[in-house]
Amino acid sequence: MPDHEALHQHESPAREVAAFLRRRREQIAQRWADEALFRSVFTVSRDEAVEAGRVVVDALAQVAETERVEDPDAEAFTVVREQLAGMAAARARYGLSAAQVSREVDALRVPPTDLLATDLADAPAEHLRACTTALTVLTGTLRLVVLDTALSEGQALIDRQRMQLLEVATPVIRLWDGIVAVPLIGTLDSARSQVVMETLLEAVVAEQARYAILDITGVPTVDSLVAQHLVKTVAAVRLMGAECVVSGIRPAIAQTIVQLGLDLGTVVTRAGLADALGYALRGLGADIVQASGGASKR
Amino acid sequence: MSGTAARVDARLPIRSDRDLVWLRQHVRQAAALLGFSLVEQTKLVTAASELARNTLVHGGGGELRVEQVTEGAAQGLRLTFSDQGPGIADLEQALRDGFTSGEGLGMGLGGARRLVHAFSIDSTPGVGTVVTVTSWAARPPRPREGRS
Amino acid sequence: MSDGFLSAGTGAVPVLKLGDVLLVTLPGDLHDGLAEQLQQDIGEAIVRHRVGGVVIDISGVEIVDSFLGRVLAEIAAGARLLAARTVVAGMRPAVALTLVELGLTLPGLRTALSAGAAVELLGGPDVVRPADRRRGDG
C-alpha cells in the first residue's frame, strides 16, 4: 500500500496524477486489458494487452509530469501515437465508427478514476476534485490524440487508393507501330489530367511513337482547365519530338469550347478515333486503300 | 528519419554558374531522398535553377537554404534563396510572364512559381530579396482548385 | 574534311560531324558558361564544315531551365541564318512537362524522339510535318 503521507501534500494536481499513474501502473494496465479497446485488438494474448497498457500509462504519466495534460502535441504522446493509431485502425477495420472508437477510448478513463478516488479517499475533497479533473482532461487529450492519428491514417489510405485508381483509369493502347492512344473516360480533374499527361509522355518514349492520340469521347465536359491541360499535353508531346492528336470532341463539347472562347489553335483535332488513326497513319507515310470487292465507304 | 534531414538540410553558396550545378544536384538528391516522383523532382530542380540564377544575376549572389519539412505524413522540401542585392521595386511586374530585367526568357520568377506548391517573395529595395518555395512529395495532387 | 570530333580545343561539349550533320550530345548537367561556349562552337563548326543540319541530343539532360531553353532556341536561330537546320532530340518526358509548366514551349524548335529520328528528319524534305507547316516555321 502506498505511503499516503509522502504523497499529496501540496503537489500540483497534474504532478499528483503523474505520481498516481506511476504508482498504480500495473493495476491500471491490468484493468485496461479487459476493456473493449484492448481486448478486441489483442485477441490472442492478454499479456500483450497488459504490456501495451503499461506503455500507454507511462506515456500519460510523462505528459502529466510535464504539466501538459491539455496538449495533444506533448512529446510523450509521440511514443504511443503509432500504437494507438494501430489500435484505432484495427477497430475501424472491424467496422466501428469514429464515434464508437471514441467511446471505447473514453471508457479507459473509468479504471484510473476509480483507483484515484480510492487512493485519495483521505485527502481534502477540494484536492480530490482537482486531481480528478486533471485526470479527466488527460484522458480526454489521449482520446483526441487517438482520433487525430486514426483520421490522418485514414486520409493516408484514401490518398494511396486515389493514386492507385488514377493509374488504373489510364490505359495506353499501341494502335500501330509508332502510334499510341489514351482513351479518356469520365471527368478529368487536375490530378487525373496530370497522370494522363505523364502516362502519355512515358508511352511516347517507350514505344518511340511519332503520334499520340488522346481520345476524349468518354469525357462528359471540357472546361477551361481541361482545355488548358490538353494544350499543355500537346505542347509537351511536341517538345519530345512527336505529335499529339485529340479525337472524340463531341458536338456539345465543341460548342462549349467555342462559347468559352478557349484557344485550341495549336491542337490537331479529329472527330473520331478512326479519323485520328487515319491522320497518323498518313503522317507515317502509310497508304490506306480499299481492298477490292469490299463494300464501298465514304 | 533524422538521418535524411542530415543529408537534406544544407546551406549552399550562390556565387557562380558552377555553384548552380552543385545546387541542382543537391536539390535533386534531396527530393529523391524524400520520395518525390521524377516529374516533381524535375519541376523543383528547374524552379531552383531559375531562382538561383535570379539570385546570382539580379541579387549579385547569395545563398540557398535547403530544409526538410513535414506536415502529417507528407514530406516536403523548403528552399530559401536570399541575397543582399538591389531588391525588386515592382514585385507584381517581376512575377508577370515575359518580364525580364536580365538574361533568359523572362520566365524566371513567374515560371518558377508555377513549378512549386507554395511560393513567397519578400523584397526590399536596397536591402535584398528572399524567395521561399516549398514542394511536397508522396502526396497525390489535390482535387481541382478554383484557379483559373 | 573527314568525320569525327571537332571541338577538341575547348575541351567542353564534344561536337561530332557525321556526313552532312553535326551531332552534339549534351551531358546531364552543364553550367551556363559551357552552354554559351557550345553555342559559339556550333556556329563556327557549321561555317567551317558547311553542314546542312545540327542534331542536339538531350536525352541525357535532366533539366532544361529557361537559360538552357534560350541557348537551344538561339542555336537553332543562329544555325538557320547559316542555312543549317537544327533538331533537338530525345527530350525526357519530365523535362518536357516541366518546360511546358514553366511556359516555355519553344515553338521555333524542331524536335525528334531520338538522335536517329533527328538525322532521318534532316535527310527528308525541308518541311516534313503538317503540324509544323501550320505553325508556319520550317
Coordinates of C-alpha atoms in Angstrom, one line a residue:
Chain A
M1 CA 0.0 0.0 0.0
P2 CA 1.3 3.4 -0.9
D3 CA 2.5 5.7 1.7
H4 CA -0.1 8.5 1.8
E5 CA 1.8 10.9 4.0
A6 CA 4.6 11.3 1.5
L7 CA 2.4 12.0 -1.4
H8 CA -0.3 14.5 -1.8
Q9 CA 0.8 17.4 0.3
H10 CA 0.8 20.5 -1.9
E11 CA 1.7 18.8 -5.1
S12 CA 0.1 20.3 -8.3
P13 CA -2.8 18.2 -9.4
A14 CA -1.0 17.2 -12.6
R15 CA 2.1 16.0 -10.8
E16 CA -0.1 14.3 -8.3
V17 CA -1.8 12.4 -11.2
A18 CA 1.6 11.6 -12.6
A19 CA 2.8 10.1 -9.4
F20 CA -0.5 8.2 -9.1
L21 CA -0.2 6.8 -12.6
R22 CA 3.3 5.5 -11.9
R23 CA 2.2 4.0 -8.6
R24 CA -0.9 2.3 -10.0
R25 CA 0.7 1.4 -13.4
E26 CA 0.2 -2.3 -13.0
Q27 CA -3.4 -2.2 -11.8
I28 CA -4.5 0.2 -14.5
A29 CA -2.8 -1.8 -17.2
Q30 CA -4.4 -5.0 -15.9
R31 CA -7.9 -3.4 -15.9
W32 CA -7.4 -1.8 -19.3
A33 CA -6.5 -5.2 -20.7
D34 CA -10.2 -6.2 -20.1
E35 CA -11.6 -3.1 -21.7
A36 CA -13.2 -3.4 -25.1
L37 CA -10.5 -1.5 -26.9
F38 CA -7.6 -3.6 -25.7
R39 CA -9.5 -6.8 -25.5
S40 CA -10.6 -6.7 -29.1
V41 CA -7.2 -5.6 -30.5
F42 CA -5.0 -8.0 -28.6
T43 CA -7.2 -11.1 -29.1
V44 CA -4.5 -13.7 -28.8
S45 CA -2.5 -12.8 -25.8
R46 CA -3.7 -10.9 -22.7
D47 CA -0.1 -10.3 -21.7
E48 CA 0.4 -8.3 -24.9
A49 CA -2.7 -6.2 -24.0
V50 CA -1.3 -5.6 -20.5
E51 CA 2.1 -4.6 -21.9
A52 CA 0.5 -2.2 -24.3
G53 CA -1.5 -0.7 -21.4
R54 CA 1.7 -0.2 -19.4
V55 CA 3.3 1.7 -22.3
V56 CA 0.2 4.0 -22.5
V57 CA 0.1 4.6 -18.8
D58 CA 3.8 5.5 -18.9
A59 CA 3.2 8.0 -21.6
L60 CA 0.3 9.6 -19.7
A61 CA 2.4 9.8 -16.6
Q62 CA 5.1 11.5 -18.5
V63 CA 2.7 14.0 -20.0
A64 CA 1.2 14.8 -16.6
E65 CA 4.6 15.2 -15.1
T66 CA 5.4 18.0 -17.6
E67 CA 2.1 19.6 -16.7
R68 CA 0.8 19.4 -20.3
V69 CA -2.4 17.4 -19.7
E70 CA -4.2 19.5 -22.3
D71 CA -1.6 19.3 -25.0
P72 CA -2.0 16.7 -27.7
D73 CA 1.4 17.7 -29.1
A74 CA 3.2 16.8 -25.9
E75 CA 6.3 14.7 -26.8
A76 CA 5.4 11.7 -24.7
F77 CA 2.3 11.1 -26.9
T78 CA 4.6 10.6 -29.9
V79 CA 5.8 7.4 -28.3
V80 CA 2.4 5.8 -28.2
R81 CA 1.0 7.5 -31.3
E82 CA 1.8 4.7 -33.6
Q83 CA 0.5 2.1 -31.3
L84 CA -2.7 3.9 -30.6
A85 CA -3.3 4.6 -34.3
G86 CA -2.8 0.9 -35.0
M87 CA -5.4 0.0 -32.3
A88 CA -7.9 2.6 -33.6
A89 CA -7.3 1.4 -37.2
A90 CA -8.0 -2.2 -36.1
R91 CA -11.3 -1.1 -34.6
A92 CA -12.2 0.9 -37.7
R93 CA -11.5 -2.2 -39.9
Y94 CA -13.8 -4.1 -37.6
G95 CA -16.4 -1.7 -38.7
L96 CA -16.6 0.7 -35.8
S97 CA -17.4 4.3 -36.5
A98 CA -15.2 7.1 -35.3
A99 CA -17.8 7.9 -32.5
Q100 CA -17.7 4.3 -31.3
V101 CA -13.9 4.2 -31.2
S102 CA -14.0 7.5 -29.3
R103 CA -16.4 5.9 -26.8
E104 CA -14.1 3.0 -26.4
V105 CA -11.1 5.2 -25.7
D106 CA -13.3 7.2 -23.3
A107 CA -14.1 4.0 -21.4
L108 CA -10.4 3.8 -20.4
R109 CA -11.0 6.8 -18.1
V110 CA -13.0 4.7 -15.6
P111 CA -10.4 2.4 -14.1
P112 CA -7.9 5.0 -13.2
T113 CA -10.6 7.4 -11.9
D114 CA -11.9 4.7 -9.5
L115 CA -8.4 4.0 -8.3
L116 CA -7.7 7.7 -7.8
A117 CA -10.8 8.0 -5.7
T118 CA -9.6 5.1 -3.5
D119 CA -6.1 6.5 -3.2
L120 CA -7.2 10.0 -2.3
A121 CA -10.1 8.9 0.0
D122 CA -8.5 10.7 2.9
A123 CA -7.4 13.8 1.0
P124 CA -9.5 17.0 1.2
A125 CA -12.4 17.0 -1.2
E126 CA -11.0 20.0 -3.0
H127 CA -7.8 18.3 -3.8
L128 CA -9.5 15.1 -5.0
R129 CA -11.7 17.1 -7.3
A130 CA -8.7 19.0 -8.8
C131 CA -6.8 15.7 -9.4
T132 CA -9.9 14.0 -10.9
T133 CA -10.3 17.0 -13.3
A134 CA -6.6 16.7 -14.3
L135 CA -7.0 13.0 -15.0
T136 CA -10.2 13.6 -17.0
V137 CA -8.5 16.3 -19.1
L138 CA -5.5 14.0 -19.6
T139 CA -7.7 11.1 -20.8
G140 CA -9.7 13.5 -23.0
T141 CA -6.4 14.6 -24.6
L142 CA -5.5 10.9 -25.1
R143 CA -8.8 10.4 -26.9
L144 CA -8.0 13.4 -29.1
V145 CA -4.6 12.0 -30.0
V146 CA -6.1 8.6 -30.9
L147 CA -8.8 10.1 -33.1
D148 CA -6.4 12.6 -34.7
T149 CA -3.9 9.8 -35.5
A150 CA -6.6 7.5 -36.7
L151 CA -8.1 10.2 -39.0
S152 CA -4.7 11.0 -40.6
E153 CA -4.1 7.3 -41.1
G154 CA -7.4 7.1 -42.9
Q155 CA -6.5 10.1 -45.0
A156 CA -3.2 8.5 -46.0
L157 CA -5.1 5.4 -47.0
I158 CA -7.6 7.4 -49.1
D159 CA -4.7 9.2 -50.8
R160 CA -3.0 5.9 -51.6
Q161 CA -6.1 4.5 -53.0
R162 CA -6.8 7.6 -55.1
M163 CA -3.4 7.3 -56.6
Q164 CA -4.0 3.6 -57.4
L165 CA -7.3 4.5 -59.0
L166 CA -5.7 7.2 -61.1
E167 CA -3.2 4.7 -62.5
V168 CA -5.7 2.1 -63.2
A169 CA -8.0 4.5 -65.0
T170 CA -5.4 5.5 -67.7
P171 CA -4.7 2.7 -70.1
V172 CA -2.3 3.2 -73.0
I173 CA -3.1 1.4 -76.3
R174 CA -0.5 0.8 -79.0
L175 CA -2.6 1.2 -82.2
W176 CA 0.1 0.8 -84.7
D177 CA 3.9 0.8 -85.0
G178 CA 4.7 4.3 -83.8
I179 CA 1.1 5.3 -82.8
V180 CA -0.2 5.2 -79.2
A181 CA -3.6 6.2 -77.9
V182 CA -5.0 7.0 -74.5
P183 CA -8.8 6.8 -74.3
L184 CA -10.2 9.0 -71.5
I185 CA -13.4 8.1 -69.7
G186 CA -15.0 10.2 -67.0
T187 CA -14.4 13.5 -65.5
L188 CA -10.9 15.0 -65.9
D189 CA -9.8 16.8 -62.8
S190 CA -6.4 18.3 -62.2
A191 CA -5.0 15.2 -60.6
R192 CA -6.1 12.9 -63.4
S193 CA -5.0 15.3 -66.1
Q194 CA -1.5 15.2 -64.6
V195 CA -1.4 11.4 -64.6
V196 CA -2.8 11.3 -68.1
M197 CA -0.1 13.7 -69.3
E198 CA 2.7 11.7 -67.6
T199 CA 1.3 8.3 -68.8
L200 CA 1.0 9.5 -72.4
L201 CA 4.5 11.0 -72.5
E202 CA 6.0 7.9 -71.0
A203 CA 4.3 5.8 -73.6
V204 CA 5.7 8.0 -76.4
V205 CA 9.2 7.3 -75.2
A206 CA 8.6 3.6 -74.5
E207 CA 7.0 3.0 -77.9
Q208 CA 9.1 5.6 -79.8
A209 CA 5.7 6.7 -81.1
R210 CA 5.6 9.6 -83.5
Y211 CA 1.9 10.0 -82.9
A212 CA 0.0 10.1 -79.7
I213 CA -3.8 10.2 -79.8
L214 CA -5.8 11.5 -76.9
D215 CA -9.4 10.3 -77.3
I216 CA -11.9 12.3 -75.2
T217 CA -15.0 10.6 -76.4
G218 CA -15.8 9.4 -72.9
V219 CA -15.3 12.8 -71.3
P220 CA -18.6 14.5 -70.4
T221 CA -17.4 18.1 -70.2
V222 CA -14.5 20.2 -71.1
D223 CA -13.9 23.4 -69.1
S224 CA -11.1 25.8 -69.4
L225 CA -8.9 23.8 -67.0
V226 CA -9.2 20.6 -69.0
A227 CA -8.7 22.6 -72.2
Q228 CA -5.5 24.0 -70.7
H229 CA -4.3 20.5 -69.9
L230 CA -5.0 19.4 -73.4
V231 CA -2.9 22.3 -74.8
K232 CA -0.1 21.5 -72.3
T233 CA -0.1 17.8 -73.2
V234 CA 0.1 18.7 -76.9
A235 CA 3.0 21.1 -76.3
A236 CA 4.9 18.6 -74.2
V237 CA 4.5 15.8 -76.7
R238 CA 5.8 18.2 -79.4
L239 CA 8.8 19.1 -77.3
M240 CA 9.6 15.4 -77.2
G241 CA 9.5 15.1 -80.9
A242 CA 6.2 13.5 -81.5
E243 CA 2.7 14.8 -82.4
C244 CA -0.4 14.7 -80.4
V245 CA -3.9 14.4 -81.9
V246 CA -7.0 15.0 -79.8
S247 CA -10.0 13.0 -81.0
G248 CA -13.6 12.5 -80.0
I249 CA -14.6 16.0 -79.4
R250 CA -18.4 15.7 -79.3
P251 CA -20.6 18.4 -80.8
A252 CA -21.7 19.7 -77.4
I253 CA -18.1 19.9 -76.2
A254 CA -17.1 21.7 -79.4
Q255 CA -19.9 24.2 -78.7
T256 CA -18.7 24.7 -75.1
I257 CA -15.1 25.2 -76.3
V258 CA -16.2 27.9 -78.7
Q259 CA -18.5 29.6 -76.2
L260 CA -15.8 29.6 -73.5
G261 CA -13.5 31.2 -76.1
L262 CA -10.8 28.6 -75.5
D263 CA -7.9 28.6 -77.8
L264 CA -7.2 25.1 -79.1
G265 CA -5.5 26.6 -82.1
T266 CA -2.3 24.7 -81.8
V267 CA -4.0 21.4 -81.2
V268 CA -4.7 19.0 -84.1
T269 CA -8.2 17.6 -83.6
R270 CA -10.2 14.9 -85.3
A271 CA -13.9 13.9 -84.8
G272 CA -13.3 10.3 -84.0
L273 CA -10.5 7.9 -83.0
A274 CA -10.6 6.3 -86.5
D275 CA -10.1 9.7 -88.2
A276 CA -7.2 10.4 -85.9
L277 CA -5.6 7.0 -86.6
G278 CA -6.0 7.7 -90.4
Y279 CA -4.3 11.0 -89.9
A280 CA -1.4 9.5 -88.0
L281 CA -1.0 6.6 -90.5
R282 CA -0.8 9.0 -93.4
G283 CA 1.7 11.1 -91.4
L284 CA 3.8 7.9 -91.1
G285 CA 3.7 7.5 -94.8
A286 CA 1.2 4.7 -94.9
D287 CA -1.4 4.4 -97.6
I288 CA -4.9 3.4 -96.7
V289 CA -6.5 1.7 -99.6
Q290 CA -9.8 -0.1 -100.1
A291 CA -9.4 -3.8 -100.6
S292 CA -11.0 -4.8 -104.0
G293 CA -14.5 -6.2 -103.6
G294 CA -15.1 -4.6 -100.2
A295 CA -18.2 -2.6 -99.5
S296 CA -17.8 1.0 -100.5
K297 CA -17.3 3.5 -97.8
R298 CA -17.1 7.3 -97.8
Chain B
M1 CA 14.1 10.0 -40.4
S2 CA 16.5 12.3 -38.7
G3 CA 19.1 10.6 -40.9
T4 CA 17.6 12.1 -44.0
A5 CA 17.5 15.6 -42.5
A6 CA 21.2 15.4 -42.2
R7 CA 21.6 14.7 -45.9
V8 CA 18.8 17.1 -47.0
D9 CA 19.4 20.3 -44.9
A10 CA 22.1 22.5 -46.2
R11 CA 23.3 26.0 -46.9
L12 CA 24.7 26.4 -50.3
P13 CA 26.5 29.4 -51.7
I14 CA 25.3 31.0 -55.0
R15 CA 28.4 32.8 -56.3
S16 CA 29.0 31.4 -59.8
D17 CA 27.3 29.4 -62.5
R18 CA 29.3 26.4 -61.3
D19 CA 27.6 26.7 -57.9
L20 CA 24.3 26.3 -59.8
V21 CA 25.3 22.9 -61.0
W22 CA 26.2 21.7 -57.5
L23 CA 23.0 23.3 -56.1
R24 CA 20.8 21.5 -58.7
Q25 CA 22.5 18.2 -57.8
H26 CA 21.8 18.7 -54.1
V27 CA 18.2 19.6 -54.6
R28 CA 17.7 16.7 -56.9
Q29 CA 19.2 14.2 -54.4
A30 CA 17.3 15.7 -51.5
A31 CA 14.0 15.5 -53.4
A32 CA 14.7 11.9 -54.5
L33 CA 15.5 11.0 -50.9
L34 CA 12.2 12.4 -49.7
G35 CA 10.3 10.3 -52.3
F36 CA 9.5 13.0 -54.9
S37 CA 8.4 11.5 -58.2
L38 CA 10.7 12.0 -61.2
V39 CA 8.4 14.8 -62.6
E40 CA 8.2 16.5 -59.2
Q41 CA 11.9 16.3 -58.8
T42 CA 12.5 17.8 -62.2
K43 CA 10.0 20.6 -61.5
L44 CA 11.6 21.5 -58.2
V45 CA 15.1 21.4 -59.6
T46 CA 14.1 23.5 -62.5
A47 CA 12.5 26.1 -60.2
A48 CA 15.6 26.0 -58.0
S49 CA 17.8 26.7 -61.1
E50 CA 15.6 29.6 -62.1
L51 CA 15.6 31.2 -58.7
A52 CA 19.3 30.6 -58.0
R53 CA 20.1 32.3 -61.3
N54 CA 17.9 35.2 -60.3
T55 CA 19.9 35.4 -57.0
L56 CA 23.1 35.3 -59.0
V57 CA 22.3 37.7 -61.8
H58 CA 20.0 40.2 -60.1
G59 CA 21.0 39.8 -56.5
G60 CA 24.7 39.7 -57.1
G61 CA 24.9 36.3 -55.4
G62 CA 23.7 35.0 -52.2
E63 CA 22.8 31.6 -50.7
L64 CA 20.3 28.8 -50.7
R65 CA 19.0 27.2 -47.6
V66 CA 17.5 23.7 -48.0
E67 CA 15.3 22.3 -45.3
Q68 CA 13.2 19.2 -44.9
V69 CA 9.6 19.9 -43.8
T70 CA 6.9 17.6 -42.5
E71 CA 3.2 18.0 -42.4
G72 CA 1.3 15.0 -41.1
A73 CA 2.5 12.1 -43.3
A74 CA 3.7 14.4 -46.1
Q75 CA 7.4 15.0 -46.6
G76 CA 8.4 18.3 -48.3
L77 CA 11.4 20.4 -49.2
R78 CA 11.7 24.1 -48.5
L79 CA 14.1 26.2 -50.4
T80 CA 15.0 29.7 -49.3
F81 CA 17.0 31.9 -51.7
S82 CA 18.4 35.1 -50.2
D83 CA 20.6 37.9 -51.5
Q84 CA 21.6 41.4 -50.4
G85 CA 21.2 42.8 -53.8
P86 CA 19.3 45.9 -55.0
G87 CA 15.9 44.2 -54.4
I88 CA 12.8 44.4 -56.6
A89 CA 10.8 47.6 -56.8
D90 CA 7.7 46.2 -58.5
L91 CA 7.0 42.6 -57.4
E92 CA 3.8 42.2 -59.4
Q93 CA 5.6 43.2 -62.6
A94 CA 8.5 40.9 -61.8
L95 CA 6.2 37.9 -61.4
R96 CA 4.4 38.5 -64.7
D97 CA 5.4 36.3 -67.6
G98 CA 7.7 37.9 -70.1
F99 CA 9.1 40.4 -67.7
T100 CA 12.9 40.3 -67.6
S101 CA 15.5 42.7 -66.5
G102 CA 18.4 40.5 -67.4
E103 CA 19.1 37.4 -69.5
G104 CA 16.7 34.4 -70.0
L105 CA 13.3 34.4 -71.5
G106 CA 11.5 36.3 -68.8
M107 CA 10.1 33.2 -67.2
G108 CA 12.3 33.3 -64.0
L109 CA 10.0 34.2 -61.1
G110 CA 6.6 33.6 -62.6
G111 CA 7.7 30.3 -64.2
A112 CA 9.3 29.1 -61.0
R113 CA 6.1 29.9 -59.1
R114 CA 4.1 27.5 -61.4
L115 CA 6.6 24.7 -60.7
V116 CA 6.2 24.6 -56.9
H117 CA 3.4 24.1 -54.4
A118 CA 4.0 27.2 -52.4
F119 CA 5.8 30.4 -53.3
S120 CA 6.5 33.6 -51.4
I121 CA 8.8 36.5 -52.0
D122 CA 9.9 39.3 -49.8
S123 CA 12.0 42.1 -51.3
T124 CA 13.1 45.5 -50.1
P125 CA 14.8 47.9 -52.5
G126 CA 18.3 48.5 -51.4
V127 CA 18.2 45.7 -48.8
G128 CA 17.8 42.4 -50.7
T129 CA 15.4 39.7 -51.7
V130 CA 14.3 36.5 -50.1
V131 CA 12.3 33.9 -52.1
T132 CA 10.9 30.8 -50.3
V133 CA 9.4 27.9 -52.2
T134 CA 8.0 24.6 -50.8
S135 CA 7.0 21.4 -52.6
W136 CA 5.7 18.2 -51.2
A137 CA 6.3 14.5 -52.0
A138 CA 4.2 11.4 -51.6
R139 CA 1.0 13.4 -51.7
P140 CA -1.3 12.9 -54.6
P141 CA -2.3 16.1 -56.4
R142 CA -5.1 17.9 -54.7
P143 CA -8.6 17.9 -56.3
R144 CA -9.2 20.8 -58.6
E145 CA -8.7 24.2 -57.1
G146 CA -10.5 27.3 -58.1
R147 CA -7.6 28.6 -60.0
S148 CA -8.3 30.0 -63.5
Chain C
M1 CA 37.1 17.0 -94.5
S2 CA 36.5 13.8 -92.5
D3 CA 34.0 12.9 -89.8
G4 CA 35.0 13.0 -86.2
F5 CA 35.5 15.1 -83.1
L6 CA 35.8 18.8 -83.9
S7 CA 35.9 20.8 -80.8
A8 CA 38.9 19.3 -79.1
G9 CA 40.2 22.8 -78.5
T10 CA 37.7 23.9 -75.9
G11 CA 37.6 20.6 -74.1
A12 CA 33.9 21.2 -73.4
V13 CA 30.9 19.5 -75.1
P14 CA 32.1 17.4 -78.0
V15 CA 30.7 18.3 -81.4
L16 CA 30.8 15.4 -83.8
K17 CA 30.5 15.5 -87.6
L18 CA 28.6 12.8 -89.3
G19 CA 28.3 13.3 -93.0
D20 CA 26.2 16.5 -93.6
V21 CA 25.2 16.7 -89.9
L22 CA 26.8 17.9 -86.7
L23 CA 25.9 15.8 -83.7
V24 CA 26.1 17.3 -80.3
T25 CA 25.3 15.2 -77.2
L26 CA 24.7 17.3 -74.1
P27 CA 25.8 16.0 -70.7
G28 CA 23.4 15.6 -67.8
D29 CA 24.0 19.0 -66.3
L30 CA 26.2 21.7 -67.8
H31 CA 26.9 25.1 -66.4
D32 CA 26.0 28.3 -68.1
G33 CA 29.4 29.1 -69.4
L34 CA 29.7 25.8 -71.1
A35 CA 26.3 26.2 -72.7
E36 CA 27.4 29.6 -74.1
Q37 CA 30.7 28.1 -75.3
L38 CA 28.8 25.4 -77.1
Q39 CA 26.6 27.9 -78.9
Q40 CA 29.7 29.6 -80.2
D41 CA 31.4 26.2 -81.2
I42 CA 28.4 25.1 -83.2
G43 CA 28.2 28.3 -85.1
E44 CA 31.8 28.0 -86.0
A45 CA 31.6 24.4 -86.9
I46 CA 28.6 25.0 -89.3
V47 CA 30.6 27.6 -91.2
R48 CA 33.9 25.6 -91.2
H49 CA 32.3 22.3 -92.4
R50 CA 29.4 23.7 -94.4
V51 CA 26.9 21.2 -92.9
G52 CA 23.2 21.4 -93.5
G53 CA 22.0 20.2 -90.2
V54 CA 22.6 20.1 -86.5
V55 CA 21.3 17.4 -84.1
I56 CA 21.4 18.2 -80.4
D57 CA 20.8 15.1 -78.4
I58 CA 19.4 16.0 -75.0
S59 CA 18.3 12.5 -73.9
G60 CA 20.8 12.6 -71.1
V61 CA 19.8 16.1 -69.9
E62 CA 17.9 16.0 -66.6
I63 CA 16.7 19.6 -66.5
V64 CA 16.2 22.4 -69.0
D65 CA 15.6 25.7 -67.4
S66 CA 14.8 29.0 -69.2
F67 CA 18.6 29.7 -69.7
L68 CA 19.3 26.4 -71.5
G69 CA 16.0 26.8 -73.3
R70 CA 17.1 30.1 -74.6
V71 CA 20.5 28.7 -75.6
L72 CA 18.8 25.9 -77.6
A73 CA 16.5 28.4 -79.3
E74 CA 19.4 30.7 -80.1
I75 CA 21.5 27.8 -81.5
A76 CA 18.6 27.0 -83.8
A77 CA 18.0 30.6 -84.9
G78 CA 21.7 31.1 -85.5
A79 CA 22.0 27.9 -87.5
R80 CA 19.1 29.0 -89.6
L81 CA 20.9 32.1 -90.6
L82 CA 23.8 29.9 -91.6
A83 CA 21.5 27.8 -93.7
A84 CA 21.5 24.8 -91.4
R85 CA 18.5 23.2 -89.7
T86 CA 18.6 22.2 -86.1
V87 CA 16.7 19.3 -84.4
V88 CA 16.6 18.8 -80.7
A89 CA 16.3 15.1 -80.0
G90 CA 15.3 12.9 -77.1
M91 CA 13.8 15.3 -74.6
R92 CA 12.7 13.3 -71.5
P93 CA 9.0 13.4 -70.5
A94 CA 9.7 15.0 -67.1
V95 CA 11.7 17.7 -68.8
A96 CA 9.0 18.4 -71.4
L97 CA 6.3 18.6 -68.8
T98 CA 8.4 21.0 -66.7
L99 CA 9.2 23.2 -69.7
V100 CA 5.5 23.5 -70.6
E101 CA 4.6 24.3 -67.0
L102 CA 7.4 26.9 -67.0
G103 CA 5.7 28.4 -70.0
L104 CA 8.5 27.6 -72.4
T105 CA 7.1 25.7 -75.4
L106 CA 10.0 26.7 -77.8
P107 CA 7.8 27.0 -80.9
G108 CA 10.6 27.6 -83.3
L109 CA 12.5 24.5 -82.3
R110 CA 12.3 21.3 -84.3
T111 CA 12.2 18.1 -82.2
A112 CA 12.6 14.4 -82.7
L113 CA 12.2 11.3 -80.5
S114 CA 15.9 10.3 -80.8
A115 CA 19.1 11.3 -82.5
G116 CA 18.4 8.7 -85.2
A117 CA 15.0 10.1 -85.9
A118 CA 16.5 13.5 -86.0
V119 CA 19.1 12.6 -88.6
E120 CA 16.3 11.0 -90.6
L121 CA 14.2 14.1 -90.3
L122 CA 17.1 16.2 -91.6
G123 CA 17.6 13.8 -94.5
G124 CA 14.0 14.4 -95.7
P125 CA 12.4 17.4 -97.3
D126 CA 12.7 20.7 -95.5
V127 CA 9.1 20.8 -94.5
V128 CA 8.0 17.4 -93.2
R129 CA 5.1 17.5 -90.9
P130 CA 1.8 19.2 -91.5
A131 CA 1.8 20.4 -87.9
D132 CA 5.0 22.3 -88.4
R133 CA 3.7 23.9 -91.6
R134 CA 0.6 25.1 -89.8
R135 CA 2.6 26.8 -87.2
G136 CA 4.5 28.5 -90.0
D137 CA 8.0 27.5 -89.2
G138 CA 10.5 25.3 -91.0

